[in-house]
PDB file of C-alpha atoms in Angstrom:
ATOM      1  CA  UNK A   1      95.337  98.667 104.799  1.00 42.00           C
ATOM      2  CA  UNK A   2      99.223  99.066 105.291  1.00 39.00           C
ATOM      3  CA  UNK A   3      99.313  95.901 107.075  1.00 44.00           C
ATOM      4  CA  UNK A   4      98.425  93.734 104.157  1.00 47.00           C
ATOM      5  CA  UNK A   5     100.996  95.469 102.172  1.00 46.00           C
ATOM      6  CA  UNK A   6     103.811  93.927 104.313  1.00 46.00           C
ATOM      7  CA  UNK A   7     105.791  90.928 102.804  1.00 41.00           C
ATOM      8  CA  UNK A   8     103.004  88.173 103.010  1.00 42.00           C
ATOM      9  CA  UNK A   9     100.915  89.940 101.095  1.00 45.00           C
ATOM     10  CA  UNK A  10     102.850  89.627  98.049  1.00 45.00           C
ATOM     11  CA  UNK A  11     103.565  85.928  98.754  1.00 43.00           C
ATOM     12  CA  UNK A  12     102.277  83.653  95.896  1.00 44.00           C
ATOM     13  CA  UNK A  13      98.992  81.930  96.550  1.00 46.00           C
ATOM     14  CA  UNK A  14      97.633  84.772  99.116  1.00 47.00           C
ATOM     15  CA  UNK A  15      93.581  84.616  99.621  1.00 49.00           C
ATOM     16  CA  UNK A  16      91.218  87.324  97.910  1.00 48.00           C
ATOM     17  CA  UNK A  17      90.417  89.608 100.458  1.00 54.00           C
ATOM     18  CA  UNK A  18      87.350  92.449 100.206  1.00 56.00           C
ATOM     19  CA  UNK A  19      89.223  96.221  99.983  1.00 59.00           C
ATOM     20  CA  UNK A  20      89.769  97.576 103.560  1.00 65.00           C
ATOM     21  CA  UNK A  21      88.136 101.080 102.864  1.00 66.00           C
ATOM     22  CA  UNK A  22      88.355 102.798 105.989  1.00 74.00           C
ATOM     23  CA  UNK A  23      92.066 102.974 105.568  1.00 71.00           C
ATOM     24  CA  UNK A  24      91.341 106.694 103.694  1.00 70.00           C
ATOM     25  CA  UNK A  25      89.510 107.383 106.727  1.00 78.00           C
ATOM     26  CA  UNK A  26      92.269 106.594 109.102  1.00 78.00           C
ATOM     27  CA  UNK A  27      95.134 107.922 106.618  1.00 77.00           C
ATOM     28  CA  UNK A  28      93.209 111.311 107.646  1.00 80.00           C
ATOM     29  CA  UNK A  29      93.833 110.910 111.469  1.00 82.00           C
ATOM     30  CA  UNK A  30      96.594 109.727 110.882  1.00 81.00           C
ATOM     31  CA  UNK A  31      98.104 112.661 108.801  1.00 81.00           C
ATOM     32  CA  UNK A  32      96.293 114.686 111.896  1.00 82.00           C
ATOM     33  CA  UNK A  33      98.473 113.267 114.562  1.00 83.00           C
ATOM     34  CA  UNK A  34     101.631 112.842 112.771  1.00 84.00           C
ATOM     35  CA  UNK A  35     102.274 115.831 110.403  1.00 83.00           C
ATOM     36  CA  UNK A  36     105.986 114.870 109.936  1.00 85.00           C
ATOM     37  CA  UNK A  37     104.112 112.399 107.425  1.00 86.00           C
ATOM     38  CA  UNK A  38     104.333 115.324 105.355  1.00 83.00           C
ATOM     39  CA  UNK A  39     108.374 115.806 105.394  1.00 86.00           C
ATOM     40  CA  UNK A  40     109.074 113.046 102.741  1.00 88.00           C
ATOM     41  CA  UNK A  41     106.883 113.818 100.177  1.00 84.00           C
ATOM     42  CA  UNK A  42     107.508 117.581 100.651  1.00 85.00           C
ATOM     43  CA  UNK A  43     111.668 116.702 100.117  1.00 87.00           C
ATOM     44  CA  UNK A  44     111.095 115.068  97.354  1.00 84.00           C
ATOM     45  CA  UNK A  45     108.664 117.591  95.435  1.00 81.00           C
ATOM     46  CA  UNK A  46     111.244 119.898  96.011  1.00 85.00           C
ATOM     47  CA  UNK A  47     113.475 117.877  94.692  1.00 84.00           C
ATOM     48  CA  UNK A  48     112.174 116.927  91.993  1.00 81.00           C
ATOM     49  CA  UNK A  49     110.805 121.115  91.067  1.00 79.00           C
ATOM     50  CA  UNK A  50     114.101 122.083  91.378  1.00 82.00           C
ATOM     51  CA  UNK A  51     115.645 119.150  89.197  1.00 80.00           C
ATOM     52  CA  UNK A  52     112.701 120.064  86.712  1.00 75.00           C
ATOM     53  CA  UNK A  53     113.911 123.994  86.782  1.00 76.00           C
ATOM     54  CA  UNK A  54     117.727 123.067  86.793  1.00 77.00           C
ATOM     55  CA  UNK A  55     116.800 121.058  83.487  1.00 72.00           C
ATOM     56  CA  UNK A  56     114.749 123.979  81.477  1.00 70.00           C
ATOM     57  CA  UNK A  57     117.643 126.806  82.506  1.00 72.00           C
ATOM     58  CA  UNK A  58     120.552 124.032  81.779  1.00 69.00           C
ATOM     59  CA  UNK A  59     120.057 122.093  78.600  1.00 63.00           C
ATOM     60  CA  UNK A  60     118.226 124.539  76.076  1.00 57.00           C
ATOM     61  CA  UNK A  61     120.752 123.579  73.883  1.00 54.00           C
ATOM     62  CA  UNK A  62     120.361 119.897  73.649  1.00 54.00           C
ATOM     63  CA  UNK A  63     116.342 120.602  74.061  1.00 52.00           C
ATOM     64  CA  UNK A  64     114.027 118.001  75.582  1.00 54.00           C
ATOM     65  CA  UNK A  65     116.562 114.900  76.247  1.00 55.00           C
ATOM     66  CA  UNK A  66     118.329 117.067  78.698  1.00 55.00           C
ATOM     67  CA  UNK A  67     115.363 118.069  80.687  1.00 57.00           C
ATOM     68  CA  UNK A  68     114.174 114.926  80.455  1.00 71.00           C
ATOM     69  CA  UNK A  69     117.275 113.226  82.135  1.00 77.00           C
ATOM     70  CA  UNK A  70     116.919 116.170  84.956  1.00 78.00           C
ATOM     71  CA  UNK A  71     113.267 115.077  85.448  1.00 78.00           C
ATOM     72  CA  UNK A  72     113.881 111.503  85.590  1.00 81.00           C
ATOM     73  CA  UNK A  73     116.500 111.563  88.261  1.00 85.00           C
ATOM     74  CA  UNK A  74     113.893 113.949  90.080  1.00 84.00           C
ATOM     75  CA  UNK A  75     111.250 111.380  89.747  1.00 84.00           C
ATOM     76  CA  UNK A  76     113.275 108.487  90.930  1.00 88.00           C
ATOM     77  CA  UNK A  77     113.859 110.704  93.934  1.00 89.00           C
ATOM     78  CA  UNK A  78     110.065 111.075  94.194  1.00 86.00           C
ATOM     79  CA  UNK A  79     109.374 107.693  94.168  1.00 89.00           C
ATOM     80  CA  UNK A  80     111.980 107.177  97.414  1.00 92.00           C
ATOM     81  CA  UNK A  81     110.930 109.946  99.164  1.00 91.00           C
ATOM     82  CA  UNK A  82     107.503 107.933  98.700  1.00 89.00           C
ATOM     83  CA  UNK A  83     108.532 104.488 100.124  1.00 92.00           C
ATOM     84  CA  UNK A  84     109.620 106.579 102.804  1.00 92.00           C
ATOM     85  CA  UNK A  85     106.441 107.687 103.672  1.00 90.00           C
ATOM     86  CA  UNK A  86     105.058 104.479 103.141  1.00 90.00           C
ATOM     87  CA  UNK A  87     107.045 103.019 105.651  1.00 91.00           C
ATOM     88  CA  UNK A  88     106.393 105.681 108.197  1.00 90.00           C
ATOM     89  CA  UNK A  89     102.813 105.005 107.801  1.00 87.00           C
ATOM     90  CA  UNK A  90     103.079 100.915 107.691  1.00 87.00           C
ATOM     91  CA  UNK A  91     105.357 101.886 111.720  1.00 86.00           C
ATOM     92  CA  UNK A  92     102.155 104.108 112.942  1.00 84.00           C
ATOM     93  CA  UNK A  93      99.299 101.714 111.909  1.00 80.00           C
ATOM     94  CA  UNK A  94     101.390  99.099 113.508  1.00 81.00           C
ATOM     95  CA  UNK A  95     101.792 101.183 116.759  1.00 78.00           C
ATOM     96  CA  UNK A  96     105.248 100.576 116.378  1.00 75.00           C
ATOM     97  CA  UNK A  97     107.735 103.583 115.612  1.00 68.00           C
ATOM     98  CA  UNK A  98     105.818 106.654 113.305  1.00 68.00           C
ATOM     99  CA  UNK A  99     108.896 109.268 113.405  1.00 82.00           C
ATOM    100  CA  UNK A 100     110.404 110.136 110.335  1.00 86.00           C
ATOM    101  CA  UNK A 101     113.506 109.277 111.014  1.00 87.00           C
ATOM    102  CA  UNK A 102     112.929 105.630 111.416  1.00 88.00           C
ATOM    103  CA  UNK A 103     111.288 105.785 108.249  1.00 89.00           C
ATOM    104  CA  UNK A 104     114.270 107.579 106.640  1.00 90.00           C
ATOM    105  CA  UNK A 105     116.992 105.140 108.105  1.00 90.00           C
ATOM    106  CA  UNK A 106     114.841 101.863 107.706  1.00 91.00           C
ATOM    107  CA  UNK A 107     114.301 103.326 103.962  1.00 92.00           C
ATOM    108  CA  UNK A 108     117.946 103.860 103.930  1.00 92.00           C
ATOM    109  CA  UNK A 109     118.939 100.211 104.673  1.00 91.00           C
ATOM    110  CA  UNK A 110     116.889  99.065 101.606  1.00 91.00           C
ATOM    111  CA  UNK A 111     117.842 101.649  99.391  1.00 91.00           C
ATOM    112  CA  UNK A 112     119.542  99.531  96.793  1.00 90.00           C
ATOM    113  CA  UNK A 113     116.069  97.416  96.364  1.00 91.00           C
ATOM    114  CA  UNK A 114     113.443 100.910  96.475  1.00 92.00           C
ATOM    115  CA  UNK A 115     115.801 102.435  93.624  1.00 92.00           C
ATOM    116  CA  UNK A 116     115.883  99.460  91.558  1.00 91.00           C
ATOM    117  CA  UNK A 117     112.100  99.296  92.411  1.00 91.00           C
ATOM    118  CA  UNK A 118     111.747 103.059  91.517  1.00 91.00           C
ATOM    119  CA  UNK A 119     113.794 103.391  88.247  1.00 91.00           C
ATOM    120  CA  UNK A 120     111.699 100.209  86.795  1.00 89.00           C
ATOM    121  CA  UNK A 121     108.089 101.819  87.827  1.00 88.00           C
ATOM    122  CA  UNK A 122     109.158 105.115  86.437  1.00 85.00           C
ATOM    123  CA  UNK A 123     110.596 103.689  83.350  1.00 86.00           C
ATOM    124  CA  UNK A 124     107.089 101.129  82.407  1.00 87.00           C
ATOM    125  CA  UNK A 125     104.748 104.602  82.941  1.00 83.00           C
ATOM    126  CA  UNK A 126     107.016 106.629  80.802  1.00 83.00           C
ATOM    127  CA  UNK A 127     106.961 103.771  77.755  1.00 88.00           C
ATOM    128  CA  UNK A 128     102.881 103.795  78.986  1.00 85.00           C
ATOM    129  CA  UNK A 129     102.794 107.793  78.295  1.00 81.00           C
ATOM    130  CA  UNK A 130     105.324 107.611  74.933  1.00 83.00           C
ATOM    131  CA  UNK A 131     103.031 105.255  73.645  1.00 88.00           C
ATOM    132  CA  UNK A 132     100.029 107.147  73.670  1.00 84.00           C
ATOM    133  CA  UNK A 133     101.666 110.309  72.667  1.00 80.00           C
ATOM    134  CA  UNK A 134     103.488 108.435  69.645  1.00 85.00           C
ATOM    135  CA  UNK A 135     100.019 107.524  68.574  1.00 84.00           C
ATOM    136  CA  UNK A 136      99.312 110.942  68.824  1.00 80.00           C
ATOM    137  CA  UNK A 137      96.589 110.794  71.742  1.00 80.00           C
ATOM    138  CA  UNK A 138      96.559 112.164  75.013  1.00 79.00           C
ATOM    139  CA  UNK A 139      93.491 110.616  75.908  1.00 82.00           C
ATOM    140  CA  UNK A 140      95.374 107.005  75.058  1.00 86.00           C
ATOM    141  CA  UNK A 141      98.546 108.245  77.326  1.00 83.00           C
ATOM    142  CA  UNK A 142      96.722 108.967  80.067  1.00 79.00           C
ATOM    143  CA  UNK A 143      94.532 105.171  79.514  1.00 85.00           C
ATOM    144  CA  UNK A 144      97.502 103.545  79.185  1.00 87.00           C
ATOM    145  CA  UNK A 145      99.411 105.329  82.148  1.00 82.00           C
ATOM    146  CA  UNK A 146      96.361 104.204  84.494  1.00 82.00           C
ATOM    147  CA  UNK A 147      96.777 100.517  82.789  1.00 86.00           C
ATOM    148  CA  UNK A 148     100.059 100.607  83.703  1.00 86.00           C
ATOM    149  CA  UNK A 149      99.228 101.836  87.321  1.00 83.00           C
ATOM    150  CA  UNK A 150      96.918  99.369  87.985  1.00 88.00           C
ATOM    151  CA  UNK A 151      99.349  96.610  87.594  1.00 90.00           C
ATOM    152  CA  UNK A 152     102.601  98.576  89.605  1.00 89.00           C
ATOM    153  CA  UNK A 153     100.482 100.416  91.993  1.00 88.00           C
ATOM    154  CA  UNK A 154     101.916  98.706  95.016  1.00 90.00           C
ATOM    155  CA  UNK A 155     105.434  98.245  93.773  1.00 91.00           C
ATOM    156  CA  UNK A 156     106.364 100.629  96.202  1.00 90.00           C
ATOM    157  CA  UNK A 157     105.015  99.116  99.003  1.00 90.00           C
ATOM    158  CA  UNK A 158     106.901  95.983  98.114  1.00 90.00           C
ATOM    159  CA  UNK A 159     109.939  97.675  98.006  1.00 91.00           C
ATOM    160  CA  UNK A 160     109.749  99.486 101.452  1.00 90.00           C
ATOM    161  CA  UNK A 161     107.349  97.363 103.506  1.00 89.00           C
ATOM    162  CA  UNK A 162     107.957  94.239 101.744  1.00 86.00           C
ATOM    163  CA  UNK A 163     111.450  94.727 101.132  1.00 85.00           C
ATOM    164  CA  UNK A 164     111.316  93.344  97.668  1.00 87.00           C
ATOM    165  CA  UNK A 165     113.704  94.843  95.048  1.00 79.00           C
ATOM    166  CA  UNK A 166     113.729  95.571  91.870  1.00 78.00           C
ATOM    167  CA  UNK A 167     111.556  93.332  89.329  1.00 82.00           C
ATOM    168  CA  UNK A 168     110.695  91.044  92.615  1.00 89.00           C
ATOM    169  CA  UNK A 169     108.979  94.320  93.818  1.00 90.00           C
ATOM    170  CA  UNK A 170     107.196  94.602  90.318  1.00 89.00           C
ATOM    171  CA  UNK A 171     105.837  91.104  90.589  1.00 89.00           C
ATOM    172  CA  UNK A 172     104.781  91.469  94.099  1.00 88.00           C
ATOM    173  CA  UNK A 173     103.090  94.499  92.962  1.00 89.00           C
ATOM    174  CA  UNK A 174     100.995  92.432  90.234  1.00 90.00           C
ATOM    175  CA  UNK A 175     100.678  89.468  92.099  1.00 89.00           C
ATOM    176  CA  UNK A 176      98.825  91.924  95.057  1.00 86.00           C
ATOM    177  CA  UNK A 177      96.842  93.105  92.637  1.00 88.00           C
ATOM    178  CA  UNK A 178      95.602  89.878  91.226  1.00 87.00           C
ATOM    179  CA  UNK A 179      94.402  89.151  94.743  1.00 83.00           C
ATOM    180  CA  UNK A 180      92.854  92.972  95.281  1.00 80.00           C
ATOM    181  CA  UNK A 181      91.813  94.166  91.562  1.00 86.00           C
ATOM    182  CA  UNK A 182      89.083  96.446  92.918  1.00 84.00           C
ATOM    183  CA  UNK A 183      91.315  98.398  95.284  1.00 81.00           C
ATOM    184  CA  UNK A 184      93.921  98.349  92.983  1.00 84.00           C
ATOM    185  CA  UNK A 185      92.129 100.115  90.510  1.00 85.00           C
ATOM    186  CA  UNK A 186      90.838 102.683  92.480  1.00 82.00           C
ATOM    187  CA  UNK A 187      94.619 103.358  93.651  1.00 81.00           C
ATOM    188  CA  UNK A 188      95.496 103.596  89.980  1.00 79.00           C
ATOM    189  CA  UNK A 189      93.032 106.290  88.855  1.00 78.00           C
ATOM    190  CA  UNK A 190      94.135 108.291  92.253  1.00 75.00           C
ATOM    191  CA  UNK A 191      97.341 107.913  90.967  1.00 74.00           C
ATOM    192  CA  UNK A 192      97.308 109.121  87.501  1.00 70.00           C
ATOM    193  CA  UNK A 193      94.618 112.006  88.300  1.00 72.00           C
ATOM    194  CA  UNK A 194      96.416 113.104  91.585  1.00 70.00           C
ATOM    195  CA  UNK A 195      99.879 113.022  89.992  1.00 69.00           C
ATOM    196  CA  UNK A 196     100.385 113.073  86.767  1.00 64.00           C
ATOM    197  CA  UNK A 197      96.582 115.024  85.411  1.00 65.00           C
ATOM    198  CA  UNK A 198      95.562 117.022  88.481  1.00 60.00           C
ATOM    199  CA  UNK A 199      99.843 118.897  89.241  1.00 59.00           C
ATOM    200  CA  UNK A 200      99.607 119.937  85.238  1.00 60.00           C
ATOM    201  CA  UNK A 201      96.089 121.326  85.383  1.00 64.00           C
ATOM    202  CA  UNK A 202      96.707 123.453  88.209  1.00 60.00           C
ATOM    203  CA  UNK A 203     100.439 124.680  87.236  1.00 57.00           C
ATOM    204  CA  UNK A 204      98.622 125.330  83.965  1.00 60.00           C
ATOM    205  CA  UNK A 205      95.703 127.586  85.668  1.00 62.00           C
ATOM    206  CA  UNK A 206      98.425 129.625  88.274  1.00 57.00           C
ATOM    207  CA  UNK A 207     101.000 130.369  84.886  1.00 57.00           C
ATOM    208  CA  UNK A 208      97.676 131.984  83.160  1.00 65.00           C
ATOM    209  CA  UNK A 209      96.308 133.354  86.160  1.00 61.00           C
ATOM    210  CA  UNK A 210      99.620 135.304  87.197  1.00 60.00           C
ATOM    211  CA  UNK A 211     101.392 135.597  83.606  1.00 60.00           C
ATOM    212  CA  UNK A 212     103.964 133.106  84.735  1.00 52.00           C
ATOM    213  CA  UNK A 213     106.760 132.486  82.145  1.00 54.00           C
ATOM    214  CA  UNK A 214     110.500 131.586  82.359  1.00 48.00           C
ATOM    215  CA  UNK A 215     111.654 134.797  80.665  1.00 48.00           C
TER     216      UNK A 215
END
């Protein structure tokens, strides 16, 4: 659960413990009774759409370095509005604050470490996904993307509950997972399918369905 993701969970030498499972089950009452859970993540999609847009109308002339510059800044933004929510979750399983805007101003005081924490897990899946698509293989991106997952899964976490920047965050994230492989893995395939596979599938089926284009 959220509690074990606080600060001495990623302490070195931290016992094997059997995944907490009914955390999804709680995540759902918990969404229930505090919809503002739903403000961070919502910011930052917008965010990062309208970074994404900005990039495509912007930069046709320099082609796909500009866009992606657009859509990394977005996804660095992503990735805070995420700690965010993690910490707003970590308060209300705690019983201790669950409004957003502790979340946003207790996110805001460690908003040096998240970003460092951010830029570094959204640079390693990028060189995860260039990887497989300079070996010309989608299939091996999207293995190697959930590799890479596995191991940063609860950077994060680190950085917002634990309040561990940067690379500190990146090897609290793989020392966590060393002591929680199972869960970690099944984090890691929600990951990659719910964020990176599942968001292109769909945008893929509306564009068709509706004869979406930029023109």
């Amino acid at each position: 659960g959220w509690r074990r993701l606080r600060v001495q969970t990623f302490a070195r030498g931290s016992p094997v413990r059997f995944p907490d499972f009914t955390i999804y089950f709680r995540a759902i009452v918990m969404i229930a009774s505090k919809p503002s859970i739903f403000v961070a993540p919502l910011l930052g999609a917008i965010v990062f759409l309208a970074l994404q847009e900005l990039g495509v109308y912007t930069t046709g002339q320099i082609g796909f370095l500009g866009l992606s510059v657009f859509q990394w800044i977005g996804g660095i933004f992503l990735l805070y509005a995420f700690a965010v929510t993690i910490i707003q979750a970590d308060g209300i399983e705690r019983g201790i604050r669950g409004g957003f805007d502790a979340a946003w101003e207790e996110a805001r005081r460690k908003a040096g470490g998240i970003i460092l924490a951010a830029i570094g897990l959204w640079f390693l899946l990028a060189i995860a996904d260039d990887i497989g698509m300079l070996l010309g293989s989608s299939v091996l991106a999207l293995i190697l993307e959930i590799v890479a997952g596995f191991f940063l899964i609860y950077v994060m976490p680190a950085a917002g509950i634990g309040g561990l920047p940067g690379t500190l965050a990146i090897s609290g994230s793989m020392r966590a997972v060393r002591n929680d492989p199972v869960c970690a893995a099944i984090l890691a395939i929600a990951f990659v399918v719910l964020f990176k596979t599942a968001p292109s599938i769909i945008a893929g089926d509306l564009q068709q369905h509706f004869a979406l284009s930029y023109v």
